[in-house]
Amino acid sequence: MTDVPFIQVEDVYFSRGDSDIFRGVNMTIPRGKVTAIMGPSGTGKTTLLKLIGGQLTPDRGRILIDGQDVHRLSRKALFTLRKRMGMLFQSGALFSDLDVFENVAFPLRVHTDLPDTMIRDLVLLKLQAVGLRGARHLTPAELSGGMARRVALARAVALDPELILYDEPFVGQDPISMGVLVQLIKRLNQALSLTSVVVSHDIKETLSIADYLYLIADGQVVAHGTPSSLEVNQDPRVSQFMHGEPDGPVPFHYPAETLYRDILGHDLAIKAG
Amino acid sequence: MQSKFSHYTARVTRLGRKGCDVVEALGRATVFLAQSAVGVPSREGWSLWLRQMHFVGVLSLAIVLVSGLFIGMVLALQGYTILVDFGAEQALGQMVALSLLRELAPVVAALLFAGRAGSALTAEIGLMKATEQLTSMEMIGVDPLRRVVAPRLWAGFVALPILTVGFSVVGIWGGYLVGVEWLGVFEGSYWSNMQASVSFIDDIGNGMIKSVVFALVVTWIAVFQGYDLVPTSEGISRATTRTVVYSSLAVLGLDFVLTAVMFGGL
């Protein structure tokens, strides 16, 4: 049973308005591992997480989590499935009307009948794991970005989920809190034998924790493999991204007419006019 | 000729698309209302509701009562100057009470409520959406419609009729202050004319029905605009404006329809 992948993304198509975001994405995400989904900005990495979490519905194809088709579940069954998932949002998305303690206690209060004393102990343990036990009385507005993300992480693991989805966990972090987050994600995954999906474009940090990588661009998976195999991949699209080269298959310039025409054409038009 | 024709067809197409958008939004809003307002509240639901009653109701009390007082005072003053020409200033109490109970209290309280509480509801829910709080709640497995939207909806439904009662009471007292205490209308006739002419069912009852209808509409618009907005700062400001504009128009339009049905002899 453990050999069955935890998440299967099968031939998913998704478009928003007139633009196609995914054109036939296939992925299998194994249990108990850290799988990273990488790609340039604007390729729909966050959209993919939202599809997995059931907030968006694909135009075609299906996504199975532990054998259940996410988008064929009733609203109630979907919410039940979500109790087994945690998600770390880019902004942290802490509830602004609750303090740090109550934010972490929130999933426990709504989904369990545990007595207050036990909830207190559990919350303090989770906060201890992210190093913020002392900050329990602060409100989200009083936290720095890095602290907010750590509180959000504590909240995401409050119910001991089987799967955690990380949406750009390293964006906008200073080197110290970046290091803390990398360590936390790695440690949590090992300690709780979670399945983790990390969406990111921070190559160094992601490579250091990922067991397996998917690289998406232009609505498709362009490469996948272990970090070491992708680093030596010769595909220009892969190597441009992995080595951070400014120009390549992904152009530096947004599509435009030539600079010559854009600048001189304007002058000529004025002269003629 | 050809281009003129295609110009017109393009206009018709745009108009049609707009019509479809409106119908679609109405449908979304109805489903939204059904999903959030229907259902038995849990024990925690009650405390969430009470909390919202405080924000929506108690905090609107000051503006509603002060406005009620001034409107009652102005009514008495204006009414007196006209009635006294006919020697009918004894009917001041009746005039103040009927204007307030039938029209001014439900309408003005609803307009004030839309500006004070409705816009705040839209902005609050919109900001929760923009900061992904609603999404993260969904991912925790809690339905934001039940947890965030329902208590606010029900608080609005209940708070506005109560505020309207307060508005009428304070308005009638304001009319008394100006009419009796200041302008010297006989106190006995102020109250007894009022008692004789105000019917509990026709005047107070119909006024309350209006107020309940306005409460439903204003809160529904406010909460839906917040939930459905584009989650950017521009989107929030637009939705807040829309809440006030749509609610005000809806209140005034519905007021005419309800008045026609209730008092127009239709």
Coordinates of C-alpha atoms in Angstrom, one line a residue:
Chain A
M1 CA 0.0 0.0 0.0
T2 CA 2.9 2.4 0.8
D3 CA 4.2 2.0 -2.7
V4 CA 1.1 3.7 -4.1
P5 CA 1.9 7.4 -4.6
F6 CA 0.1 9.7 -2.3
I7 CA -0.9 12.2 -4.9
Q8 CA -1.4 11.5 -8.6
V9 CA -1.9 14.3 -11.0
E10 CA -3.2 12.9 -14.3
D11 CA -3.2 14.8 -17.5
V12 CA -4.5 18.1 -15.9
Y13 CA -5.6 21.0 -18.1
F14 CA -6.4 24.3 -16.6
S15 CA -7.0 27.7 -18.1
R16 CA -7.9 31.1 -16.7
G17 CA -9.7 33.3 -19.1
D18 CA -8.0 33.0 -22.5
S19 CA -4.6 31.9 -21.2
D20 CA -3.8 28.2 -20.8
I21 CA -2.0 27.6 -17.5
F22 CA -1.6 23.8 -17.7
R23 CA -1.7 21.7 -20.8
G24 CA -1.5 18.1 -19.7
V25 CA 0.5 17.9 -16.5
N26 CA 1.3 14.5 -15.0
M27 CA 2.9 14.0 -11.7
T28 CA 3.2 11.3 -9.0
I29 CA 4.1 12.4 -5.5
P30 CA 5.4 9.6 -3.3
R31 CA 4.5 9.1 0.3
G32 CA 6.9 10.3 3.1
K33 CA 9.1 12.3 0.8
V34 CA 9.7 15.9 0.1
T35 CA 8.7 16.6 -3.5
A36 CA 9.5 20.0 -5.0
I37 CA 7.7 21.7 -7.8
M38 CA 9.8 24.4 -9.4
G39 CA 9.6 26.7 -12.3
P40 CA 9.8 30.4 -13.2
S41 CA 7.4 32.9 -11.8
G42 CA 4.0 32.9 -13.4
T43 CA 4.0 29.3 -14.5
G44 CA 1.2 28.4 -12.2
K45 CA 2.9 26.7 -9.4
T46 CA 0.6 28.1 -6.8
T47 CA -2.4 27.3 -9.1
L48 CA -1.2 23.7 -9.1
L49 CA -1.3 23.6 -5.3
K50 CA -4.8 25.1 -5.3
L51 CA -5.8 22.4 -7.7
I52 CA -4.4 19.7 -5.4
G53 CA -6.1 21.3 -2.4
G54 CA -9.4 21.3 -4.3
Q55 CA -9.9 25.0 -4.4
L56 CA -9.8 25.1 -8.2
T57 CA -11.2 22.5 -10.5
P58 CA -9.2 21.4 -13.6
D59 CA -10.8 21.7 -17.1
R60 CA -9.7 18.2 -17.9
G61 CA -7.8 15.4 -16.1
R62 CA -8.0 14.4 -12.5
I63 CA -6.1 14.6 -9.2
L64 CA -6.1 11.7 -6.8
I65 CA -5.1 12.0 -3.2
D66 CA -4.7 8.7 -1.5
G67 CA -6.9 7.2 -4.2
Q68 CA -9.7 9.8 -3.9
D69 CA -10.5 12.0 -6.8
V70 CA -10.4 15.4 -5.2
H71 CA -12.8 17.1 -7.6
R72 CA -15.5 14.4 -7.5
L73 CA -15.9 14.6 -3.7
S74 CA -18.9 16.3 -2.1
R75 CA -18.2 19.5 -0.2
K76 CA -18.3 17.6 3.0
A77 CA -16.0 14.8 1.9
L78 CA -13.6 17.4 0.6
F79 CA -13.5 19.2 4.0
T80 CA -12.9 15.8 5.6
L81 CA -10.0 15.1 3.3
R82 CA -8.6 18.5 4.0
K83 CA -8.3 17.7 7.7
R84 CA -5.5 15.3 6.6
M85 CA -3.7 18.1 4.8
G86 CA -1.9 21.2 6.0
M87 CA -1.1 24.1 3.8
L88 CA 1.5 26.8 4.4
F89 CA 0.5 30.0 2.5
Q90 CA 2.9 32.5 1.1
S91 CA 1.5 35.2 3.4
G92 CA 1.1 33.0 6.4
A93 CA -2.6 33.8 6.2
L94 CA -3.0 33.9 10.0
F95 CA -6.4 34.9 11.3
S96 CA -6.0 38.5 12.2
D97 CA -8.6 38.5 14.9
L98 CA -6.9 35.7 16.9
D99 CA -3.6 35.8 18.7
V100 CA -0.7 33.3 18.0
F101 CA -1.9 30.8 20.5
E102 CA -5.5 30.8 19.2
N103 CA -4.3 30.6 15.6
V104 CA -2.5 27.4 16.3
A105 CA -5.3 26.1 18.5
F106 CA -7.9 26.9 15.8
P107 CA -7.8 23.5 13.9
L108 CA -7.8 21.6 17.2
R109 CA -10.8 23.5 18.6
V110 CA -12.9 23.0 15.5
H111 CA -12.0 19.4 14.7
T112 CA -11.5 17.8 18.0
D113 CA -13.3 17.6 21.3
L114 CA -10.1 17.7 23.4
P115 CA -10.2 19.4 26.7
D116 CA -8.7 22.9 27.0
T117 CA -5.7 21.7 29.0
M118 CA -4.8 19.2 26.4
I119 CA -5.2 21.7 23.6
R120 CA -3.0 24.1 25.5
D121 CA -0.3 21.4 25.8
L122 CA -0.5 20.5 22.2
V123 CA -0.3 24.1 21.0
L124 CA 2.6 24.9 23.2
L125 CA 4.4 21.8 21.8
K126 CA 3.8 22.9 18.3
L127 CA 4.9 26.4 19.0
Q128 CA 8.0 25.0 20.8
A129 CA 8.8 23.1 17.5
V130 CA 8.9 26.4 15.6
G131 CA 10.6 28.2 18.4
L132 CA 7.8 30.6 19.2
R133 CA 6.4 29.3 22.4
G134 CA 7.3 32.7 24.0
A135 CA 5.4 34.6 21.3
R136 CA 2.0 33.0 22.0
H137 CA 0.3 36.1 23.2
L138 CA 1.3 38.3 20.2
T139 CA -1.2 39.2 17.5
P140 CA -0.4 38.4 13.9
A141 CA 0.2 42.2 13.3
E142 CA 3.0 42.1 15.8
L143 CA 5.0 39.3 14.1
S144 CA 7.7 39.7 11.5
G145 CA 7.2 37.9 8.1
G146 CA 9.4 35.0 9.1
M147 CA 7.7 34.6 12.5
A148 CA 4.3 34.7 10.9
R149 CA 5.3 31.9 8.5
R150 CA 6.6 29.8 11.4
V151 CA 3.3 30.3 13.3
A152 CA 1.5 29.3 10.1
L153 CA 3.6 26.2 10.0
A154 CA 2.8 25.3 13.5
R155 CA -0.9 25.8 12.7
A156 CA -0.5 23.6 9.5
V157 CA 0.8 20.7 11.6
A158 CA -1.5 21.2 14.5
L159 CA -3.7 18.2 13.5
D160 CA -0.7 16.1 12.5
P161 CA -1.6 15.9 8.9
E162 CA -0.3 13.4 6.4
L163 CA 0.4 15.9 3.7
I164 CA 1.7 19.5 3.8
L165 CA 1.6 21.8 0.9
Y166 CA 4.2 24.6 1.1
D167 CA 3.5 27.6 -1.1
E168 CA 6.8 29.5 -1.7
P169 CA 8.0 29.0 1.9
F170 CA 11.2 30.9 1.3
V171 CA 10.0 34.0 -0.5
G172 CA 11.0 37.3 1.2
Q173 CA 12.8 35.7 4.1
D174 CA 16.1 37.0 5.4
P175 CA 19.0 34.4 5.4
I176 CA 18.5 33.5 9.0
S177 CA 14.8 32.8 8.9
M178 CA 15.3 31.1 5.6
G179 CA 17.7 28.7 7.2
V180 CA 15.3 28.2 10.1
L181 CA 12.5 27.3 7.7
V182 CA 14.6 24.9 5.6
Q183 CA 15.6 23.1 8.8
L184 CA 12.0 23.0 10.1
I185 CA 10.5 21.6 6.9
K186 CA 13.2 18.9 6.8
R187 CA 12.8 18.1 10.4
L188 CA 9.0 18.0 10.4
N189 CA 9.0 15.7 7.4
Q190 CA 11.3 13.2 9.1
A191 CA 9.8 13.4 12.5
L192 CA 6.2 13.1 11.5
S193 CA 6.9 11.0 8.3
L194 CA 4.8 13.5 6.3
T195 CA 4.5 13.8 2.6
S196 CA 5.6 17.3 1.7
V197 CA 5.0 19.2 -1.5
V198 CA 7.1 22.4 -1.8
V199 CA 6.4 24.9 -4.5
S200 CA 9.3 27.2 -4.9
H201 CA 11.8 28.9 -7.1
D202 CA 14.6 29.2 -4.6
I203 CA 16.9 26.6 -6.1
K204 CA 19.5 26.3 -3.5
E205 CA 17.2 25.9 -0.5
T206 CA 14.8 23.6 -2.4
L207 CA 17.5 21.3 -3.6
S208 CA 18.8 20.9 -0.1
I209 CA 15.6 19.4 1.2
A210 CA 13.9 17.9 -1.8
D211 CA 14.0 14.2 -2.6
Y212 CA 12.4 14.6 -6.0
L213 CA 11.9 17.5 -8.3
Y214 CA 9.4 18.5 -10.9
L215 CA 10.2 21.4 -13.2
I216 CA 7.3 23.0 -14.9
A217 CA 7.3 25.6 -17.6
D218 CA 4.8 26.6 -20.4
G219 CA 2.1 24.6 -18.8
Q220 CA 3.9 21.3 -18.8
V221 CA 6.4 19.3 -16.8
V222 CA 9.6 19.9 -18.7
A223 CA 11.8 17.7 -16.5
H224 CA 11.7 15.6 -13.3
G225 CA 14.1 13.6 -11.3
T226 CA 16.3 13.7 -8.3
P227 CA 18.1 17.0 -7.5
S228 CA 21.4 15.6 -8.7
S229 CA 20.1 14.3 -12.0
L230 CA 18.4 17.7 -12.8
E231 CA 21.6 19.6 -12.0
V232 CA 23.4 17.8 -14.9
N233 CA 20.4 17.8 -17.2
Q234 CA 21.4 19.2 -20.6
D235 CA 18.0 20.5 -21.7
P236 CA 18.5 24.2 -22.2
R237 CA 15.2 25.0 -20.5
V238 CA 16.3 23.0 -17.4
S239 CA 19.8 24.3 -17.3
Q240 CA 18.7 27.9 -17.7
F241 CA 16.5 27.6 -14.6
M242 CA 18.8 25.5 -12.5
H243 CA 21.8 27.7 -13.1
G244 CA 19.8 31.0 -13.1
E245 CA 20.9 32.3 -16.5
P246 CA 19.1 35.5 -17.3
D247 CA 18.5 34.7 -21.0
G248 CA 17.7 31.5 -22.7
P249 CA 14.6 29.7 -23.8
V250 CA 12.8 31.8 -21.2
P251 CA 13.5 35.2 -22.7
F252 CA 14.6 38.2 -20.6
H253 CA 12.4 40.5 -22.6
Y254 CA 8.7 40.6 -22.5
P255 CA 7.4 40.1 -26.1
A256 CA 7.6 43.5 -28.0
E257 CA 8.5 44.9 -31.4
T258 CA 12.1 45.7 -32.0
L259 CA 13.7 48.4 -30.0
Y260 CA 14.7 50.2 -33.2
R261 CA 11.1 50.4 -34.5
D262 CA 9.8 51.3 -31.0
I263 CA 12.1 54.3 -30.6
L264 CA 12.9 55.5 -34.1
G265 CA 9.4 54.6 -35.5
H266 CA 8.0 57.1 -33.0
D267 CA 10.3 59.9 -34.2
L268 CA 9.6 59.1 -37.8
A269 CA 5.9 59.3 -37.1
I270 CA 6.3 62.7 -35.5
K271 CA 8.4 64.0 -38.4
A272 CA 5.9 62.7 -40.9
G273 CA 3.0 64.1 -38.9
Chain B
M1 CA -22.1 50.9 -43.8
Q2 CA -20.7 47.5 -43.1
S3 CA -18.6 48.9 -40.2
K4 CA -21.5 50.7 -38.8
F5 CA -23.6 47.6 -38.8
S6 CA -20.8 45.6 -37.0
H7 CA -20.4 48.4 -34.6
Y8 CA -24.1 48.0 -33.6
T9 CA -23.9 44.2 -33.4
A10 CA -20.8 44.6 -31.2
R11 CA -22.8 46.9 -28.9
V12 CA -25.7 44.4 -28.7
T13 CA -23.2 41.6 -28.0
R14 CA -21.7 43.6 -25.1
L15 CA -25.1 44.4 -23.8
G16 CA -26.1 40.8 -23.9
R17 CA -22.9 39.7 -22.2
K18 CA -23.5 42.3 -19.5
G19 CA -27.0 40.9 -19.0
C20 CA -25.6 37.4 -18.7
D21 CA -23.0 38.7 -16.1
V22 CA -25.8 40.2 -14.0
V23 CA -27.9 37.1 -14.1
E24 CA -24.9 35.0 -13.2
A25 CA -23.9 37.2 -10.3
L26 CA -27.5 37.1 -9.0
G27 CA -27.4 33.3 -9.2
R28 CA -24.0 33.2 -7.4
A29 CA -25.4 35.5 -4.7
T30 CA -28.5 33.3 -4.2
V31 CA -26.4 30.1 -3.9
F32 CA -24.1 32.0 -1.5
L33 CA -27.1 33.1 0.6
A34 CA -28.6 29.6 0.7
Q35 CA -25.2 28.0 1.6
S36 CA -24.4 30.4 4.4
A37 CA -27.7 31.3 6.0
V38 CA -29.3 27.9 6.1
G39 CA -28.4 25.4 8.8
V40 CA -28.4 25.0 12.5
P41 CA -25.8 27.0 14.3
S42 CA -23.4 25.1 16.6
R43 CA -22.8 26.3 20.2
E44 CA -19.8 28.1 19.0
G45 CA -21.9 29.6 16.2
W46 CA -23.9 31.5 18.9
S47 CA -20.8 33.1 20.4
L48 CA -19.6 34.1 17.0
W49 CA -23.0 35.6 16.3
L50 CA -23.0 37.5 19.6
R51 CA -19.6 38.9 18.7
Q52 CA -20.9 40.1 15.4
M53 CA -24.0 41.5 17.0
H54 CA -21.6 43.7 19.0
F55 CA -19.7 44.9 15.9
V56 CA -22.7 45.3 13.6
G57 CA -25.4 46.3 16.1
V58 CA -24.0 47.8 19.2
L59 CA -21.4 49.9 17.5
S60 CA -24.0 51.3 15.0
L61 CA -26.2 52.3 17.9
A62 CA -24.7 55.7 18.4
I63 CA -25.0 56.9 14.9
V64 CA -28.5 55.5 14.5
L65 CA -29.8 57.0 17.7
V66 CA -28.3 60.4 17.2
S67 CA -29.7 60.6 13.7
G68 CA -33.1 59.5 14.9
L69 CA -33.1 62.3 17.5
F70 CA -32.2 64.9 14.9
I71 CA -34.7 63.6 12.4
G72 CA -37.5 63.6 15.0
M73 CA -36.6 67.2 16.0
V74 CA -36.5 68.4 12.4
L75 CA -39.8 66.7 11.7
A76 CA -41.5 68.4 14.6
L77 CA -40.1 71.8 13.6
Q78 CA -41.1 71.5 10.0
G79 CA -44.4 70.0 10.8
Y80 CA -45.3 72.6 13.3
T81 CA -44.7 75.5 11.0
I82 CA -47.1 74.0 8.5
L83 CA -49.7 72.7 10.9
V84 CA -49.9 75.9 12.9
D85 CA -51.1 77.7 9.8
F86 CA -54.2 75.5 9.9
G87 CA -54.5 75.6 13.6
A88 CA -53.8 71.9 13.6
E89 CA -50.6 71.8 15.6
Q90 CA -52.3 69.4 18.0
A91 CA -51.8 66.7 15.3
L92 CA -48.0 67.1 15.5
G93 CA -47.6 63.9 17.6
Q94 CA -49.5 61.9 15.0
M95 CA -47.5 63.4 12.1
V96 CA -44.1 62.7 13.7
A97 CA -45.0 59.2 14.8
L98 CA -46.5 58.1 11.5
S99 CA -43.7 59.5 9.3
L100 CA -41.2 57.8 11.5
L101 CA -42.8 54.5 11.9
R102 CA -44.0 54.1 8.3
E103 CA -41.1 55.6 6.4
L104 CA -38.2 57.4 7.9
A105 CA -37.1 55.0 10.6
P106 CA -36.9 51.9 8.4
V107 CA -35.4 53.8 5.4
V108 CA -32.9 56.1 7.2
A109 CA -31.8 53.4 9.7
A110 CA -31.2 51.1 6.7
L111 CA -29.2 53.7 4.8
L112 CA -27.1 54.5 7.9
F113 CA -26.6 50.8 8.6
A114 CA -25.4 50.3 5.0
G115 CA -22.9 53.1 5.4
R116 CA -21.7 52.2 8.9
A117 CA -22.0 48.4 9.2
G118 CA -22.4 47.2 5.6
S119 CA -19.3 48.9 4.3
A120 CA -17.3 47.5 7.3
L121 CA -18.6 44.0 6.6
T122 CA -17.5 44.2 3.0
A123 CA -14.1 45.6 3.8
E124 CA -13.5 43.1 6.6
I125 CA -14.5 40.0 4.6
G126 CA -12.7 41.4 1.5
L127 CA -9.5 41.8 3.5
M128 CA -9.8 38.3 4.9
K129 CA -10.1 37.1 1.3
A130 CA -7.1 39.2 0.1
T131 CA -4.9 38.0 2.9
E132 CA -5.9 34.3 2.1
Q133 CA -7.5 33.9 5.5
L134 CA -10.6 32.5 3.9
T135 CA -8.6 30.1 1.8
S136 CA -6.5 29.0 4.7
M137 CA -9.7 28.4 6.7
E138 CA -11.0 26.2 3.9
M139 CA -7.7 24.3 3.8
I140 CA -8.0 23.7 7.6
G141 CA -11.3 22.0 6.7
V142 CA -13.6 24.8 8.0
D143 CA -16.2 26.2 5.7
P144 CA -15.8 30.0 5.8
L145 CA -19.4 30.4 4.7
R146 CA -20.5 28.9 8.0
R147 CA -17.8 30.3 10.2
V148 CA -17.2 33.8 8.8
V149 CA -20.2 34.7 6.7
A150 CA -23.2 33.1 8.5
P151 CA -22.7 34.9 11.9
R152 CA -22.3 38.2 10.1
L153 CA -25.4 37.7 8.0
W154 CA -27.6 36.7 11.0
A155 CA -26.2 39.5 13.0
G156 CA -27.2 42.0 10.3
F157 CA -30.7 40.4 9.9
V158 CA -31.4 40.8 13.6
A159 CA -29.6 44.0 14.4
L160 CA -31.2 46.4 11.9
P161 CA -34.8 45.8 13.0
I162 CA -33.8 46.5 16.6
L163 CA -31.9 49.6 15.5
T164 CA -35.0 50.7 13.6
V165 CA -37.1 50.4 16.8
G166 CA -34.5 52.5 18.6
F167 CA -34.5 55.1 15.8
S168 CA -38.4 55.5 16.0
V169 CA -38.4 55.7 19.8
V170 CA -35.7 58.4 19.9
G171 CA -37.2 60.2 17.0
I172 CA -40.6 60.5 18.7
W173 CA -38.9 61.7 21.8
G174 CA -37.0 64.3 19.7
G175 CA -40.3 65.4 18.2
Y176 CA -41.6 65.8 21.8
L177 CA -38.6 67.9 22.8
V178 CA -39.1 70.3 20.0
G179 CA -42.9 70.3 19.7
V180 CA -43.9 70.2 23.4
E181 CA -41.0 71.5 25.4
W182 CA -39.9 74.2 22.9
L183 CA -42.8 75.2 20.7
G184 CA -45.5 74.7 23.4
V185 CA -47.8 72.1 21.8
F186 CA -50.1 70.7 24.5
E187 CA -48.4 67.6 25.9
G188 CA -51.7 65.7 26.2
S189 CA -52.7 66.1 22.6
Y190 CA -49.2 65.2 21.4
W191 CA -49.4 61.8 23.0
S192 CA -53.1 61.1 22.8
N193 CA -53.4 62.0 19.1
M194 CA -50.5 59.7 18.5
Q195 CA -52.1 56.9 20.4
A196 CA -55.4 57.3 18.6
S197 CA -54.0 57.3 15.1
V198 CA -51.1 54.8 15.2
S199 CA -52.3 51.3 14.5
F200 CA -50.1 48.6 15.8
I201 CA -50.5 46.3 12.8
D202 CA -50.8 48.8 10.0
D203 CA -48.1 51.2 11.1
I204 CA -45.7 49.6 13.5
G205 CA -46.1 46.1 11.9
N206 CA -45.6 47.3 8.3
G207 CA -42.7 49.5 9.3
M208 CA -41.1 46.4 11.0
I209 CA -41.7 44.3 7.9
K210 CA -39.9 47.0 5.8
S211 CA -37.1 47.0 8.2
V212 CA -36.7 43.2 8.1
V213 CA -36.7 43.3 4.3
F214 CA -34.1 46.0 4.3
A215 CA -32.0 44.1 6.8
L216 CA -31.9 41.1 4.6
V217 CA -31.1 43.0 1.5
V218 CA -28.4 45.3 3.0
T219 CA -26.6 42.6 4.9
W220 CA -26.8 40.2 1.9
I221 CA -25.3 42.8 -0.5
A222 CA -22.6 43.7 2.0
V223 CA -21.5 40.2 2.8
F224 CA -21.7 39.0 -0.8
Q225 CA -19.7 42.0 -2.1
G226 CA -17.0 41.2 0.4
Y227 CA -16.9 37.5 -0.4
D228 CA -17.1 37.9 -4.2
L229 CA -14.6 40.8 -4.7
V230 CA -11.4 40.8 -6.6
P231 CA -8.8 40.4 -3.8
T232 CA -6.7 43.5 -4.4
S233 CA -6.7 46.9 -2.7
E234 CA -8.5 48.4 -5.6
G235 CA -11.0 45.5 -5.6
I236 CA -11.8 46.1 -1.9
S237 CA -12.3 49.8 -2.3
R238 CA -14.6 49.2 -5.3
A239 CA -16.6 46.6 -3.5
T240 CA -17.1 48.8 -0.5
T241 CA -18.4 51.6 -2.7
R242 CA -20.7 49.1 -4.5
T243 CA -22.1 47.9 -1.1
V244 CA -23.1 51.4 -0.2
V245 CA -24.5 52.3 -3.6
Y246 CA -26.3 49.1 -4.3
S247 CA -27.7 48.9 -0.7
S248 CA -29.0 52.5 -0.8
L249 CA -30.6 52.1 -4.2
A250 CA -32.1 48.7 -3.2
V251 CA -33.5 50.2 0.0
L252 CA -35.1 53.2 -1.7
G253 CA -36.5 51.2 -4.6
L254 CA -37.9 48.4 -2.3
D255 CA -39.3 51.1 0.0
F256 CA -41.4 52.4 -2.9
V257 CA -42.6 48.9 -3.8
L258 CA -43.4 48.0 -0.2
T259 CA -45.2 51.3 0.4
A260 CA -47.2 50.8 -2.7
V261 CA -48.3 47.3 -1.5
M262 CA -48.8 48.3 2.1
F263 CA -50.4 51.7 1.9
G264 CA -51.2 52.3 -1.7
G265 CA -54.5 50.2 -1.6
L266 CA -53.2 47.9 -4.3

